[in-house]
Amino acid sequence: MKARTAALIVIVCGVVFFVAGVATYAMVSTTLGAQNITVSEDASMFAGQHITQPWEAFAQANVINEHANKIAGGKTYAELPQTDPNRATVMNASFLQASLFTSVVAFGVAAMAAVLGLVLVVIGLALRSVANDAAAVTAPVSAKQTAA
């Protein structure tokens, strides 16, 4: 495979990764925002803000954890007896936390894909430049050989 073709493939892959990463980030943000979740007022950061970004989701998940720990006396859902009246509340808190942390991971993967896309575009452009320079250097040599 020629270097120019390889460069083009790397650039196209980079653009696809970048667009997919940005689109996924935007979709997760929009979907999370549509849930109308607000960071609790007792959060150490972003209190009262509408959750649309990973740092806000992370802050709310931490607050939910604090509240669940208070309700359960420091025990996890699995550690609570089945007869404990707070067990269902702690279970819901665990599910909400997991959901918010999953959105944080989705934001991270989307950002990583976008950055990887940019890196691939830069690599592709560099490969293309090297291929063009190599073609410029070898072209006059080939022309001289055919003339002789």
Short mmCIF file of C-alpha atoms in Angstrom, two decimals:
data_model
loop_
_atom_site.label_atom_id
_atom_site.label_comp_id
_atom_site.label_asym_id
_atom_site.label_seq_id
_atom_site.Cartn_x
_atom_site.Cartn_y
_atom_site.Cartn_z
CA MET A 1 0.00 0.00 0.00
CA LYS A 2 1.33 3.41 -0.88
CA ALA A 3 2.04 5.92 1.86
CA ARG A 4 -0.44 8.45 0.46
CA THR A 5 -3.24 5.87 0.56
CA ALA A 6 -2.33 4.90 4.11
CA ALA A 7 -2.29 8.59 5.08
CA LEU A 8 -5.74 9.09 3.59
CA ILE A 9 -7.13 6.06 5.45
CA VAL A 10 -5.68 7.31 8.76
CA ILE A 11 -7.12 10.80 8.19
CA VAL A 12 -10.58 9.43 7.34
CA CYS A 13 -10.51 7.18 10.42
CA GLY A 14 -9.48 10.18 12.52
CA VAL A 15 -12.36 12.28 11.22
CA VAL A 16 -14.81 9.43 11.89
CA PHE A 17 -13.51 8.99 15.47
CA PHE A 18 -13.66 12.74 16.12
CA VAL A 19 -17.21 13.14 14.79
CA ALA A 20 -18.41 10.03 16.64
CA GLY A 21 -16.81 11.22 19.89
CA VAL A 22 -18.29 14.71 19.69
CA ALA A 23 -21.72 13.36 18.69
CA THR A 24 -21.70 10.83 21.54
CA TYR A 25 -20.65 13.47 24.08
CA ALA A 26 -23.46 15.74 22.89
CA MET A 27 -26.00 12.89 22.97
CA VAL A 28 -25.07 11.85 26.52
CA SER A 29 -25.22 15.48 27.66
CA THR A 30 -28.62 16.04 26.04
CA THR A 31 -30.06 12.76 27.35
CA LEU A 32 -28.78 13.41 30.86
CA GLY A 33 -30.10 16.98 30.76
CA ALA A 34 -33.55 15.73 29.69
CA GLN A 35 -33.77 13.84 32.99
CA ASN A 36 -34.00 17.22 34.80
CA ILE A 37 -31.64 16.18 37.59
CA THR A 38 -30.23 18.95 39.77
CA VAL A 39 -27.18 18.61 41.98
CA SER A 40 -28.25 18.61 45.63
CA GLU A 41 -27.80 21.81 47.60
CA ASP A 42 -25.57 20.03 50.11
CA ALA A 43 -23.07 18.95 47.44
CA SER A 44 -19.50 20.15 47.88
CA MET A 45 -19.42 21.28 44.22
CA PHE A 46 -21.94 22.39 41.58
CA ALA A 47 -24.79 22.63 44.11
CA GLY A 48 -28.07 23.58 42.45
CA GLN A 49 -26.79 23.11 38.90
CA HIS A 50 -28.73 21.21 36.25
CA ILE A 51 -26.77 18.03 35.39
CA THR A 52 -25.53 17.99 31.79
CA GLN A 53 -21.79 17.40 32.27
CA PRO A 54 -19.69 14.58 33.76
CA TRP A 55 -18.40 16.61 36.70
CA GLU A 56 -21.97 17.48 37.74
CA ALA A 57 -23.06 13.83 37.46
CA PHE A 58 -20.05 12.79 39.54
CA ALA A 59 -20.86 15.38 42.22
CA GLN A 60 -24.48 14.21 42.46
CA ALA A 61 -23.44 10.54 42.63
CA ASN A 62 -21.19 11.39 45.58
CA VAL A 63 -24.02 13.20 47.36
CA ILE A 64 -26.34 10.23 46.81
CA ASN A 65 -23.65 8.00 48.32
CA GLU A 66 -23.38 10.24 51.38
CA HIS A 67 -27.15 10.25 51.87
CA ALA A 68 -27.41 6.48 51.44
CA ASN A 69 -24.59 5.93 53.96
CA LYS A 70 -26.41 8.07 56.52
CA ILE A 71 -29.69 6.25 55.96
CA ALA A 72 -28.06 2.81 56.14
CA GLY A 73 -25.75 3.60 59.02
CA GLY A 74 -22.68 3.10 56.83
CA LYS A 75 -23.81 -0.25 55.46
CA THR A 76 -24.23 -1.10 51.80
CA TYR A 77 -27.42 -2.47 50.29
CA ALA A 78 -26.03 -6.00 50.42
CA GLU A 79 -25.14 -5.65 54.10
CA LEU A 80 -28.60 -4.50 55.20
CA PRO A 81 -30.98 -7.15 56.52
CA GLN A 82 -33.90 -7.88 54.20
CA THR A 83 -36.26 -6.67 56.91
CA ASP A 84 -34.61 -3.24 57.14
CA PRO A 85 -37.17 -0.59 56.10
CA ASN A 86 -34.38 1.48 54.51
CA ARG A 87 -33.23 -1.32 52.21
CA ALA A 88 -35.36 -0.20 49.23
CA THR A 89 -34.17 3.40 49.58
CA VAL A 90 -30.53 2.31 49.70
CA MET A 91 -31.11 0.05 46.68
CA ASN A 92 -32.56 2.97 44.68
CA ALA A 93 -29.61 5.12 45.73
CA SER A 94 -27.22 2.44 44.47
CA PHE A 95 -29.03 2.30 41.12
CA LEU A 96 -28.99 6.09 40.78
CA GLN A 97 -25.30 6.23 41.62
CA ALA A 98 -24.49 3.51 39.09
CA SER A 99 -26.48 5.31 36.42
CA LEU A 100 -24.72 8.61 37.06
CA PHE A 101 -21.29 6.94 37.12
CA THR A 102 -22.14 5.20 33.84
CA SER A 103 -22.82 8.57 32.26
CA VAL A 104 -19.45 9.81 33.55
CA VAL A 105 -17.76 6.84 31.87
CA ALA A 106 -19.70 7.49 28.64
CA PHE A 107 -18.53 11.11 28.65
CA GLY A 108 -14.95 9.91 29.13
CA VAL A 109 -15.10 7.38 26.31
CA ALA A 110 -16.63 9.98 23.99
CA ALA A 111 -13.91 12.51 24.83
CA MET A 112 -11.23 9.87 24.35
CA ALA A 113 -12.62 8.97 20.91
CA ALA A 114 -12.64 12.63 19.87
CA VAL A 115 -9.06 13.19 21.03
CA LEU A 116 -7.94 9.95 19.38
CA GLY A 117 -9.58 11.17 16.19
CA LEU A 118 -7.57 14.39 16.32
CA VAL A 119 -4.37 12.45 16.93
CA LEU A 120 -5.10 10.20 13.94
CA VAL A 121 -5.73 13.21 11.71
CA VAL A 122 -2.39 14.73 12.76
CA ILE A 123 -0.61 11.40 12.16
CA GLY A 124 -2.28 11.07 8.77
CA LEU A 125 -1.28 14.59 7.77
CA ALA A 126 2.30 13.94 8.87
CA LEU A 127 2.39 10.65 6.94
CA ARG A 128 1.01 12.42 3.89
CA SER A 129 3.63 15.14 4.18
CA VAL A 130 6.43 12.57 4.44
CA ALA A 131 5.02 10.71 1.42
CA ASN A 132 4.88 13.93 -0.60
CA ASP A 133 8.45 14.85 0.39
CA ALA A 134 9.68 11.37 -0.52
CA ALA A 135 7.89 11.58 -3.89
CA ALA A 136 9.49 14.98 -4.57
CA VAL A 137 12.96 13.65 -3.78
CA THR A 138 12.64 10.46 -5.87
CA ALA A 139 10.88 12.05 -8.86
CA PRO A 140 13.97 13.89 -10.25
CA VAL A 141 16.16 10.81 -9.73
CA SER A 142 13.72 8.64 -11.70
CA ALA A 143 13.53 11.21 -14.50
CA LYS A 144 17.35 11.33 -14.77
CA GLN A 145 17.58 7.53 -14.93
CA THR A 146 15.11 7.25 -17.79
CA ALA A 147 16.90 9.99 -19.75
CA ALA A 148 20.24 8.17 -19.62
#
